[in-house]
Coordinates of C-alpha atoms in Angstrom, one line a residue:
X1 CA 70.1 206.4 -135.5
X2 CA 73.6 207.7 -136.7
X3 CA 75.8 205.2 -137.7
X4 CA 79.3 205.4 -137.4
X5 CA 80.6 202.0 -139.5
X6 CA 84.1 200.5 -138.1
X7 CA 85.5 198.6 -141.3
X8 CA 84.1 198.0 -145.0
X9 CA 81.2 196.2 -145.3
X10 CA 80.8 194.2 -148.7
X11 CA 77.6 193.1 -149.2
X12 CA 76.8 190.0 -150.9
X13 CA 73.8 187.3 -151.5
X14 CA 72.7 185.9 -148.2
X15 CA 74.1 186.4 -144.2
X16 CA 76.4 183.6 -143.5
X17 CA 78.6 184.5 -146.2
X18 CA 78.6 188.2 -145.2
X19 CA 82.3 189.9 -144.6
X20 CA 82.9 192.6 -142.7
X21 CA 86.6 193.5 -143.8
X22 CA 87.4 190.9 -146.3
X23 CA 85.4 189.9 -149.6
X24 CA 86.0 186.6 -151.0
X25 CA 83.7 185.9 -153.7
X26 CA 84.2 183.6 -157.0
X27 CA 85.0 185.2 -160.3
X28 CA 81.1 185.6 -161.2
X29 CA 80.8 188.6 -158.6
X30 CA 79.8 191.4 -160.9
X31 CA 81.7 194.2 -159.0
X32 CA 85.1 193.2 -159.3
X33 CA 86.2 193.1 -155.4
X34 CA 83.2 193.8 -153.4
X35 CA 80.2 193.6 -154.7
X36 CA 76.6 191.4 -155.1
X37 CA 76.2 188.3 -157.1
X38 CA 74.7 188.3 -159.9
X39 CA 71.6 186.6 -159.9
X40 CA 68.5 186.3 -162.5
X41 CA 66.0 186.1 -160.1
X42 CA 67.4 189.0 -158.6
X43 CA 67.2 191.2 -161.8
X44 CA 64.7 194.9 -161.1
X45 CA 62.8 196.1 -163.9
X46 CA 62.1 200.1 -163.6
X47 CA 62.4 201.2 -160.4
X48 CA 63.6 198.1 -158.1
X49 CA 60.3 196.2 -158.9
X50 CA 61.6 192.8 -159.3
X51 CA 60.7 190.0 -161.9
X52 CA 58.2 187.5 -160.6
X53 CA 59.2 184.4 -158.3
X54 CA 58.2 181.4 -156.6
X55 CA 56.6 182.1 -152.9
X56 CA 59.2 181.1 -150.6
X57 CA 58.5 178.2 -148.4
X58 CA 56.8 178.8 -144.7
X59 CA 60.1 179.0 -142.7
X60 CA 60.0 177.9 -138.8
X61 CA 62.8 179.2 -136.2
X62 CA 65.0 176.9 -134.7
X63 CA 63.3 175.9 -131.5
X64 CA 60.0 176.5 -133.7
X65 CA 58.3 178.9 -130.8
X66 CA 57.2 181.4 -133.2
X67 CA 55.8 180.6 -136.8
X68 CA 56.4 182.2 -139.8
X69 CA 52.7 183.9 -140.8
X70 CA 54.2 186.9 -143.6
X71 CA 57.0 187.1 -145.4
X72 CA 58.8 189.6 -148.0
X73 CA 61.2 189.9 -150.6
X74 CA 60.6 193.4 -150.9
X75 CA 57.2 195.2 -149.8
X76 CA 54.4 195.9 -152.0
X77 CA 51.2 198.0 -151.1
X78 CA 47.6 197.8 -152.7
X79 CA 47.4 200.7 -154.8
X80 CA 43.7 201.3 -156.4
X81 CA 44.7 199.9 -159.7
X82 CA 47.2 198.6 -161.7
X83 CA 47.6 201.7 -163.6
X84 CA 48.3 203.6 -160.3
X85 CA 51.0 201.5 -159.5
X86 CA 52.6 202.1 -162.5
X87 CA 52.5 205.6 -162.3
X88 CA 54.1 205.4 -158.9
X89 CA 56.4 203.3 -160.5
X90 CA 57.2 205.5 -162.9
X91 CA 57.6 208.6 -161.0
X92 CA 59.4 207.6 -158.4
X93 CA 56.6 207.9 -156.0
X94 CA 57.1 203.9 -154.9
X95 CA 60.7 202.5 -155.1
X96 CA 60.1 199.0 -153.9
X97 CA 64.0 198.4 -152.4
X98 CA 63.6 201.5 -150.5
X99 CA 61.1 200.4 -148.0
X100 CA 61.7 199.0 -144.9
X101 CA 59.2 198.1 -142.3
X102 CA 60.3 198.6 -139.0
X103 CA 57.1 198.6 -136.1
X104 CA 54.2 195.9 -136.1
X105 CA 50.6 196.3 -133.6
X106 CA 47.8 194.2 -133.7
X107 CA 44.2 194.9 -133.1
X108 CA 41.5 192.5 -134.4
X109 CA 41.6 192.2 -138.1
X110 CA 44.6 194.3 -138.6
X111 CA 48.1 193.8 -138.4
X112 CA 49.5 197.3 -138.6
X113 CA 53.0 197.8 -140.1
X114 CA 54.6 200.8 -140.3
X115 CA 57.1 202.3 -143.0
X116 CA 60.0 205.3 -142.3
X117 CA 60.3 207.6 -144.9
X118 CA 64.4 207.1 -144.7
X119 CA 64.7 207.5 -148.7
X120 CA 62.3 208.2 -151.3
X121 CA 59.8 206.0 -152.5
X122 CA 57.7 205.3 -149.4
X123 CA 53.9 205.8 -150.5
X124 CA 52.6 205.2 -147.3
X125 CA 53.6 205.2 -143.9
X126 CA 51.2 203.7 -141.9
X127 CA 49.6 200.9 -143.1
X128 CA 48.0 197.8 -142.2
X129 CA 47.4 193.6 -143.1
X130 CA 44.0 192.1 -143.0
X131 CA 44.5 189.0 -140.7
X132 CA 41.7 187.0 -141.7
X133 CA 42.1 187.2 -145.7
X134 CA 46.0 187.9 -146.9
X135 CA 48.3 185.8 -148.5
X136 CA 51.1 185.0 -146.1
X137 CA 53.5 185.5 -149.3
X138 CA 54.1 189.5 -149.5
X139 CA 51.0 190.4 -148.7
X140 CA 50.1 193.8 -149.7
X141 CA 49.9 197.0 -147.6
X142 CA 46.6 198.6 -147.2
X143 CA 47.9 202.4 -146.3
X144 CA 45.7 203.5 -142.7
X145 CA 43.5 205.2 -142.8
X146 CA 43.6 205.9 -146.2
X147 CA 45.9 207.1 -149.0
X148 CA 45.8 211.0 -148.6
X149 CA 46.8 210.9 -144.9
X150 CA 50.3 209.1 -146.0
X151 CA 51.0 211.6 -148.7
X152 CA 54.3 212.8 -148.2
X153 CA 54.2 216.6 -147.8
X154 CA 50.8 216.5 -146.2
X155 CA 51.6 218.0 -142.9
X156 CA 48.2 217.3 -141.3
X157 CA 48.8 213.5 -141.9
X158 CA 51.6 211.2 -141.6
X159 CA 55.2 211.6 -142.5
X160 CA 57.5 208.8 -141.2
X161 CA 56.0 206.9 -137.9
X162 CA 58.1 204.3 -136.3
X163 CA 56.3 202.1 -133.6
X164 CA 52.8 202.4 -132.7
X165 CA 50.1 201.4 -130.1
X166 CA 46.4 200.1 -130.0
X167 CA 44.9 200.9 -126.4
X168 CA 42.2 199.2 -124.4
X169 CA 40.1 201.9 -125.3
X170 CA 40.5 200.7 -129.5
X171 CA 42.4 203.9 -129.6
X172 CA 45.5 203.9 -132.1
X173 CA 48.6 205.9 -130.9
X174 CA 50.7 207.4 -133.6
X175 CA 53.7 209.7 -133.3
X176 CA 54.7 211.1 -136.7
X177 CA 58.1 212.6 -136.7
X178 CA 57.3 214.6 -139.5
X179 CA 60.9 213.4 -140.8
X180 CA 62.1 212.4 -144.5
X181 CA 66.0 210.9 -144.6
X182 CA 68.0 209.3 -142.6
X183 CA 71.0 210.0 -140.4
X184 CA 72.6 213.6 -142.1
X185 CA 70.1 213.0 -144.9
X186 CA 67.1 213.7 -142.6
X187 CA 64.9 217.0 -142.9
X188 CA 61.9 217.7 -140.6
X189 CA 59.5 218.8 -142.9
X190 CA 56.7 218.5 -140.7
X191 CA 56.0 219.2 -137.2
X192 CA 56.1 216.3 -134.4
X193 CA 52.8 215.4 -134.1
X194 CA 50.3 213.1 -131.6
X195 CA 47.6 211.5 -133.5
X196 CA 45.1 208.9 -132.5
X197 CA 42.6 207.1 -134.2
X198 CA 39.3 205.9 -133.4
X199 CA 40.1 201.8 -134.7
X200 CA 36.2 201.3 -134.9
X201 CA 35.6 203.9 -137.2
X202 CA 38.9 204.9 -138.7
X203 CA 39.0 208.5 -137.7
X204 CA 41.1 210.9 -136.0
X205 CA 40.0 211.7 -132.7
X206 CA 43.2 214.1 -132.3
X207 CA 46.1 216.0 -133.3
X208 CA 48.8 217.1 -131.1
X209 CA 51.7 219.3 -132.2
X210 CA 54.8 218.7 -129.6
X211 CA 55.4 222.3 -127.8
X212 CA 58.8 223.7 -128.9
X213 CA 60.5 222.9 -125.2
X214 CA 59.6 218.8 -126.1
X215 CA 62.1 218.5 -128.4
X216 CA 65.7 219.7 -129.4
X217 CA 67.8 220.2 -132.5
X218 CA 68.9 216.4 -131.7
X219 CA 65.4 214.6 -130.9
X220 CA 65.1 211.7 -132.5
X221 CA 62.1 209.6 -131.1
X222 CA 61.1 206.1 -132.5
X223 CA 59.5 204.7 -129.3
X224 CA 55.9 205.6 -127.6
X225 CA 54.3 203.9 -124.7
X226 CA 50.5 204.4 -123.4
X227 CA 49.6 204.4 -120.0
X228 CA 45.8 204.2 -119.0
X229 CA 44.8 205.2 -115.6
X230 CA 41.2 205.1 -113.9
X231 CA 39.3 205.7 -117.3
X232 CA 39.9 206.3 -121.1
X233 CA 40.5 210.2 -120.6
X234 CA 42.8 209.3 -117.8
X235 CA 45.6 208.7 -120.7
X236 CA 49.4 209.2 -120.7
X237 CA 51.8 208.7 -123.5
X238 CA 55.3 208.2 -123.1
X239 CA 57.8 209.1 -125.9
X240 CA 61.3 208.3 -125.5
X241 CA 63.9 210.7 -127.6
X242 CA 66.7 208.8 -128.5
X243 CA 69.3 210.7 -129.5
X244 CA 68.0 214.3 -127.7
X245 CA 67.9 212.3 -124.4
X246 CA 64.7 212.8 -123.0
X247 CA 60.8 211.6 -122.3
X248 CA 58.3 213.2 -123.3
X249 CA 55.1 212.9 -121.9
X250 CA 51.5 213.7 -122.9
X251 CA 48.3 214.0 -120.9
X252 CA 45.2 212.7 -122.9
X253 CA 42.9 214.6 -120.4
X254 CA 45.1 217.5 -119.9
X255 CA 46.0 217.9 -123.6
X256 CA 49.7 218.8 -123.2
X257 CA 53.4 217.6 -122.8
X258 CA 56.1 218.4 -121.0
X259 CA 59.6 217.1 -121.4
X260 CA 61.8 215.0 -118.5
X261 CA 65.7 214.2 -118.5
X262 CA 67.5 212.2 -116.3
X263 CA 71.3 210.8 -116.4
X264 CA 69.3 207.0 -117.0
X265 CA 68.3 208.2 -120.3
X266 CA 72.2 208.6 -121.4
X267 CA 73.8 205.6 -123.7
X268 CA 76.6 204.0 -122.1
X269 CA 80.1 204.7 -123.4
X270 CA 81.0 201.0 -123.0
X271 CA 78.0 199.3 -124.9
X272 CA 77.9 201.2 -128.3
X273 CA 79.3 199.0 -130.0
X274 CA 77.7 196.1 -132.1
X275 CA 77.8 193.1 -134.0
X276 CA 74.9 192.4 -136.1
X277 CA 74.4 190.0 -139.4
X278 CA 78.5 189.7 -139.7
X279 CA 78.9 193.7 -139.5
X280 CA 80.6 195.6 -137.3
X281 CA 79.4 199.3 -136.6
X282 CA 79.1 201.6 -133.8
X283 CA 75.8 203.3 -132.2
X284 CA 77.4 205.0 -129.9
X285 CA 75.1 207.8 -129.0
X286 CA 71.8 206.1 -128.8
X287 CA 70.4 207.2 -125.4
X288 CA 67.0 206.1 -124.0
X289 CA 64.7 203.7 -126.5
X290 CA 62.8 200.8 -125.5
X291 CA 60.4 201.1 -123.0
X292 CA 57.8 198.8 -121.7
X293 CA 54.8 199.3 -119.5
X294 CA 54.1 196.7 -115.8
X295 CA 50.5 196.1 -115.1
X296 CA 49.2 198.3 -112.4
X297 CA 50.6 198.2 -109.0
X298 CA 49.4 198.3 -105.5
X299 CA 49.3 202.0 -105.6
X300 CA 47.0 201.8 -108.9
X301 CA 50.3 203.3 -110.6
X302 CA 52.2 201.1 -113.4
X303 CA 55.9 201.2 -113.7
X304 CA 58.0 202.6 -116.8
X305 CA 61.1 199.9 -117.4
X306 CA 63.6 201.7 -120.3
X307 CA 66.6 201.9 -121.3
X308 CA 69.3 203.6 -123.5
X309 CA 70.2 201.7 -127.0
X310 CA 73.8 201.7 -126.4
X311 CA 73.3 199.7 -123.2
X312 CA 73.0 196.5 -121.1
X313 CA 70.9 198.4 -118.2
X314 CA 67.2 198.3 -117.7
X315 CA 65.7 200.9 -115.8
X316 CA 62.4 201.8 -114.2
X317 CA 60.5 204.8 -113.1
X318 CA 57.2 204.6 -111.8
X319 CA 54.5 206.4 -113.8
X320 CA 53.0 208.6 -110.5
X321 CA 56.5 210.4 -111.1
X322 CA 55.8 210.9 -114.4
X323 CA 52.5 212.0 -114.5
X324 CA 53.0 214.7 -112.1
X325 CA 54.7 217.9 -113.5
X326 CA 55.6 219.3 -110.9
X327 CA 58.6 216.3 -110.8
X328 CA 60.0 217.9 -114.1
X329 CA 63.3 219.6 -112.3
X330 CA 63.8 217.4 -109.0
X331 CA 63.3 213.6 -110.0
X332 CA 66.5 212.2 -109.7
X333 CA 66.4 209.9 -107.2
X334 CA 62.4 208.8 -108.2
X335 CA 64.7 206.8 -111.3
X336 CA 66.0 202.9 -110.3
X337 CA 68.5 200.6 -112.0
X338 CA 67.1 197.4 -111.7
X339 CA 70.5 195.3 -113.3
X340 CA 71.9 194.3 -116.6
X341 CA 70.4 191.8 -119.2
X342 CA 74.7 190.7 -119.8
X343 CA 76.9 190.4 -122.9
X344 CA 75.0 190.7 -126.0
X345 CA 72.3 192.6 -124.4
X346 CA 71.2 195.3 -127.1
X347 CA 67.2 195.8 -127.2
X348 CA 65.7 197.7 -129.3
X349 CA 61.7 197.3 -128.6
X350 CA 60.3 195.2 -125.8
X351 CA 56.8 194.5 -124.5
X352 CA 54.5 193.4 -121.1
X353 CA 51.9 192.3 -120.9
X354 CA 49.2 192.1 -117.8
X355 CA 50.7 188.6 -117.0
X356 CA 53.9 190.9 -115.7
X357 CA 56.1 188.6 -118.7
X358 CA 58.3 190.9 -120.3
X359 CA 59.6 190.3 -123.8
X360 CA 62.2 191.6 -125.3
X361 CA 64.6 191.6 -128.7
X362 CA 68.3 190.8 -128.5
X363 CA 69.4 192.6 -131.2
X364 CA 73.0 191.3 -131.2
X365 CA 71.9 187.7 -130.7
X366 CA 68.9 187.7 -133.9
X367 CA 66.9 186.2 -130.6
X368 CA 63.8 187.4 -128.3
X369 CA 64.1 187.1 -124.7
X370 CA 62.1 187.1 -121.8
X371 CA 62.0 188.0 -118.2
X372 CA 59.0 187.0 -115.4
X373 CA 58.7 191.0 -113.3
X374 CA 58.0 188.7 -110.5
X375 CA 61.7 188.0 -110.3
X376 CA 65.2 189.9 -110.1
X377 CA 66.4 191.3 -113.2
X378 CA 69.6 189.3 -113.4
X379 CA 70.9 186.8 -116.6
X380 CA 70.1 183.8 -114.8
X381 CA 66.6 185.0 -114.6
X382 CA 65.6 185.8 -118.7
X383 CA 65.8 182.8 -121.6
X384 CA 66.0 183.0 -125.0
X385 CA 62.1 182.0 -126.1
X386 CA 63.6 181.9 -129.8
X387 CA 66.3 182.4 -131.9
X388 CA 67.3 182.2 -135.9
X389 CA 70.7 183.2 -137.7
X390 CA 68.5 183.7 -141.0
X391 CA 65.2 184.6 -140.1
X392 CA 65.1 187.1 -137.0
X393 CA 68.3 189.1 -138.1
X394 CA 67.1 192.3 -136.5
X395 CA 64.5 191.4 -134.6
X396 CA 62.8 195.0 -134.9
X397 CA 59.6 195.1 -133.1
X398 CA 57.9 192.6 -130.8
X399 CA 53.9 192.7 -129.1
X400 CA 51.5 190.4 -127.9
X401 CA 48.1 190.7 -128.5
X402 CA 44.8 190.4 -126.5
X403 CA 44.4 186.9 -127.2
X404 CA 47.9 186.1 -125.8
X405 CA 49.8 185.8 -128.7
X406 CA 53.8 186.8 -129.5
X407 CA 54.1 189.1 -132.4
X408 CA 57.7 189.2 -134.0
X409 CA 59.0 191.3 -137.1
X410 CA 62.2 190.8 -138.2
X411 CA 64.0 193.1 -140.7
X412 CA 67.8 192.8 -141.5
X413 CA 67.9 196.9 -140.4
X414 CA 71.5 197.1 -140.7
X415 CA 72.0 195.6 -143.6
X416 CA 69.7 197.5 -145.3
X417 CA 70.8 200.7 -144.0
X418 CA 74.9 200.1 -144.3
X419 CA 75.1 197.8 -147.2
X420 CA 72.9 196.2 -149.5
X421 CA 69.9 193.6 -149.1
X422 CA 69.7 190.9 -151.6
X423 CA 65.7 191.2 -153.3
X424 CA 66.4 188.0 -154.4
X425 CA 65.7 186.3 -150.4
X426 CA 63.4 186.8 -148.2
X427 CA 64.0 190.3 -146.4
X428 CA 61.1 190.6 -143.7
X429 CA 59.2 188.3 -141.8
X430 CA 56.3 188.2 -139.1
X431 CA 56.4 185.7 -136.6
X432 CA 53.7 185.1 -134.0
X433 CA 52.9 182.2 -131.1
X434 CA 51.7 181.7 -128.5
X435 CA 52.7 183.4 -125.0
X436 CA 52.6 179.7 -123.3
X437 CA 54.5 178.2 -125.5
X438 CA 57.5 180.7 -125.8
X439 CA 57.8 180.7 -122.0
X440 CA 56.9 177.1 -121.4
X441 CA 60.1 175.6 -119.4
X442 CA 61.8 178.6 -119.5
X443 CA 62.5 181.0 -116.2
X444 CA 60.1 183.4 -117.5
X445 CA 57.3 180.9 -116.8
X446 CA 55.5 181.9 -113.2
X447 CA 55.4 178.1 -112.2
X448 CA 59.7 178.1 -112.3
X449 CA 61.1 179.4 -109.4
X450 CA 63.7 181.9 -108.9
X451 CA 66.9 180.5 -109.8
X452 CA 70.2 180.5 -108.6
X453 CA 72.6 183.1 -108.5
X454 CA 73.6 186.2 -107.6
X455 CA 71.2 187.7 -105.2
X456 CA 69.9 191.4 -105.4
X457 CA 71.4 194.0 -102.3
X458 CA 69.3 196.8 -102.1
X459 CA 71.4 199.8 -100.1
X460 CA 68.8 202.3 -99.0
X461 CA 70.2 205.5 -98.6
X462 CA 68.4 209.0 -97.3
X463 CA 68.1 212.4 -99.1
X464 CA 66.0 214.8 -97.5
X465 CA 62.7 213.3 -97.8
X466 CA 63.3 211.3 -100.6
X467 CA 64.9 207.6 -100.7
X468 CA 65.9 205.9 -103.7
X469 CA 67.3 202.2 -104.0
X470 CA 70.4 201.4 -105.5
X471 CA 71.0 197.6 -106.9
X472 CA 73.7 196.0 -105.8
X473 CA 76.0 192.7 -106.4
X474 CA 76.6 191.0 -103.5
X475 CA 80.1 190.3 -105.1
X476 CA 80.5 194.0 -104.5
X477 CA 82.2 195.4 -101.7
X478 CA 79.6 197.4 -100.3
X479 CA 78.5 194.5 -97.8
X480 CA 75.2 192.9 -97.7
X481 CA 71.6 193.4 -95.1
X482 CA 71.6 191.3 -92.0
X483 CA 68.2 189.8 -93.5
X484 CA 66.6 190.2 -97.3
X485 CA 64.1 192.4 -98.3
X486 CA 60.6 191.5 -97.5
X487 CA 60.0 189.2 -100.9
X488 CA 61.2 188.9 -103.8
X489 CA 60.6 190.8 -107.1
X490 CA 59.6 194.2 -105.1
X491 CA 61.6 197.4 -104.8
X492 CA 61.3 200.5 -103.5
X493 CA 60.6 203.8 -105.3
X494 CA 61.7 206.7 -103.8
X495 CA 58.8 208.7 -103.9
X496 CA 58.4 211.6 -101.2
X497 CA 55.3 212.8 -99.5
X498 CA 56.8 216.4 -99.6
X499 CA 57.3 216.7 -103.2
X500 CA 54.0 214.2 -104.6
X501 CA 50.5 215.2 -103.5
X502 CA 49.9 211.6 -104.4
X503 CA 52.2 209.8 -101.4
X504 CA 51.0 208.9 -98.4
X505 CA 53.2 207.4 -95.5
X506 CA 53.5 203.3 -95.7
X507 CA 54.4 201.6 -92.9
X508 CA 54.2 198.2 -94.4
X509 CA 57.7 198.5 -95.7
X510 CA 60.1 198.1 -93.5
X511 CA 63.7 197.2 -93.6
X512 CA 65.5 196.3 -90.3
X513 CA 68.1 198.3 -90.7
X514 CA 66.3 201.8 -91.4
X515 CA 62.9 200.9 -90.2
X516 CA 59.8 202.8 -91.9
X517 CA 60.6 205.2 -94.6
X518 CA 58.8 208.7 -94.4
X519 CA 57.1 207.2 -97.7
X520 CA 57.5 205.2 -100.7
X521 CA 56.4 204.1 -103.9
X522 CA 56.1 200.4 -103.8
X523 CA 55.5 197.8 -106.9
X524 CA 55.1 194.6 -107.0
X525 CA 55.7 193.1 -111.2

């Protein structure tokens, strides 16, 4: 991310006392005008490791959706022995306030947690929680698969990985960036690399260095999704580039990429601005980023929703477009802008499950959201499922598990990467909950029914062979159908016959204005 900060920041103990222009601190603020209190139980010795303290109590959000099951000062990760540690310590290998963890995945036992190498320090990573026997107080990071594969400068393991994902084959999906630094500090010292691991066994299955056309001198990618088709070989992974605005895309079976751009993966000049744990900064240029994955559709394909960073907009494409190459240079009208999430509407990571219940962090709002697919993407149709002013500030990833629980790590991101965390709180934390629960009364429950509101106006529109839907407001003057389309919750794709192998004419879909389309791609979430 490149971070382009609009007005001082001063950063002191805690976030509701946080100033973004002024500083207003008594007498005992130990760097004359803007600066951190001074605190004993904030005191480092060495290298940031701080003085031992009290656990902090279990700490519950404020509609108490999501529980509190880890939490952090500042990370910590199971070396071999105390003397190793120390070493680390000593040589800089492990500076404790430089760690940040930023992506969470769950599979059985393990609760990975993954670790940018944005300044030095970082010994590992990739790394992981036993479930069933940590301490919820700062539990200790086990680095995955083991220690040598984190070593920084070890080019056939892991550099810097960002957000990863476990599979329904018990594959683990891990992009390293090969990246050390952050922002005009960063330096690819390694290649971008593919590599999944066998989670029974703990080995690499395989490594796959991104061709040169997958990238550019501005890639940036911290997202990945992973599509499974007919059978475990018949695997896609998506990767979105945020700031070299672009997917790329990776056939398991095929075992190669290819790169795809399209205007949707642009940020919008109106949204890249934010407001975030009482600071004031600008991410201007972060194009495409979250993505999440629908359940498979009628046509056995699922649907990729995205969007840019520095936006309000979802979007969806569906995979069959994706997955055929020969789409790279004429896709433009396969892409569909399903609405805006409204004010407030940054997402960073979001998540969906085979219930079709898409969940979401609101960035700006230290809340996660949630939208039912079976409905329109419109305001009236998400909820906040849970929301805390201390303990999600920067809500950073979010996952449910097989089992049907929420997974939530917050992280205080901007903070620690514009001013200064205090050691001396709790930093990170990792929620989870229940699936039910969160959406219980909410309109992301299946059992609500569409609410009021503005209703979607889809304008079909012909080019060539193709057709594409564009979403309308009915407050719009572009005018409205004569009768709605056939039910709710299901668009059309523009997907043509003479440019996919994979279309065949549908009949079923008609609209009574334009009757049968020569074909279509047709999804219901």
């Amino acid at each position: 991310m490149r971070c382009h900060i609009a007005e001082t920041i001063c950063p002191i103990r805690g976030f509701d006392s946080l100033r973004s222009s002024t500083c207003d601190w008594p007498a005992a603020s130990t760097s004359g005008g803007c600066g951190p209190r001074s605190s004993p139980a904030a005191q480092h010795t060495g290298h940031g490791a701080l003085l031992p303290q009290p656990p902090p109590p279990p700490f519950r959000t404020e509609t108490g959706k999501l529980v509190e099951r880890f939490a952090w000062r500042q990370l910590d990760f199971a070396y071999p022995d105390a003397q190793s540690r120390q070493n680390a310590l000593r040589t800089g290998d492990f500076i404790p306030e430089n760690n940040l963890p930023v992506g969470i995945e769950v599979w059985g036992d393990k609760l990975f947690v993954t670790v940018p190498r944005w300044r030095q320090g970082i010994p590992a990573t990739l790394n992981y929680i036993p479930l069933s026997t940590a301490s919820p107080d700062s539990p200790q990071l086990i680095p995955y698969p083991d220690w040598e594969t984190n070593r920084e400068g070890n080019c056939n393991g892991l550099t810097t990985v960002y957000r990863i994902k476990a599979d329904a084959c018990d594959r683990l999906w891990v992009l390293d960036v090969g990246t050390v630094g952050y922002d005009n500090t960063t330096e690819n010292v390694c290649p971008y690399s593919i590599n999944v691991y066998d989670l029974h066994t703990n080995r690499r299955l395989r490594r796959y260095q991104l061709r040169p056309d997958d990238t550019n001198s501005d890639t940036f990618i911290a997202n990945i999704a992973v599509d499974i088709g007919a059978s475990c070989d018949d695997t896609f992974m998506y990767a979105s580039d945020e700031l070299g605005y672009g997917l790329v895309i990776y056939s398991w079976e095929q075992n190669t990429s290819w790169r795809v751009t399209h205007p949707f993966f642009l940020p919008d000049p109106l949204r890249g601005d934010f407001n975030i744990a009482g600071m004031n900064f600008q991410w201007w240029s972060e194009g495409v980023f979250g993505m999440a994955l629908t359940p498979p559709q009628e046509d056995g394909f699922r649907v990729l929703l995205f969007h840019p960073l520095a936006s309000h907009r979802e979007f969806a494409v569906s995979t069959r477009v994706l997955r055929d190459r020969s789409l790279v240079d004429s896709n433009f009208h396969y892409f569909q802008n399903l609405g805006e999430r409204g004010p407030n509407g940054h997402v960073t990571a979001q998540y969906m499950g085979d219930d079709g219940i898409l969940f979401f962090n609101l960035i700006d709002q230290n809340a996660i959201g949630c939208w039912d697919g079976r409905k329109h993407y419109r305001p009236h149709n998400m909820a906040v499922v849970d929301k805390d002013d201390e303990a999600l500030v920067f809500p950073s990833d979010v996952k449910v598990d097989r089992a049907g629980n929420l997974w939530v790590m917050s992280d205080r991101m901007p903070v620690f990467l514009l001013a200064e965390l205090d050691y001396s709180d709790v930093n990170f934390r990792i929620f989870s909950g229940p699936v039910s629960t969160a959406i219980a009364g909410t309109p992301c429950d299946p059992s609500v029914g569409e609410f009021s509101g503005p209703p979607l106006v889809s304008r079909f529109q012909e080019d060539g062979a193709a057709r594409y839907t564009q979403d309308l407001y009915q407050r719009q003057p572009f005018g409205t159908f004569d009768q709605p389309l056939p039910s709710y919750g299901k668009w059309t794709l523009p997907l043509s016959s003479s440019r996919s192998p994979y279309v065949a004419p549908s009949p079923r879909l008609q609209h009574p204005r334009f009757g049968a389309p020569t074909a279509v791609g047709h999804f219901t979430l």
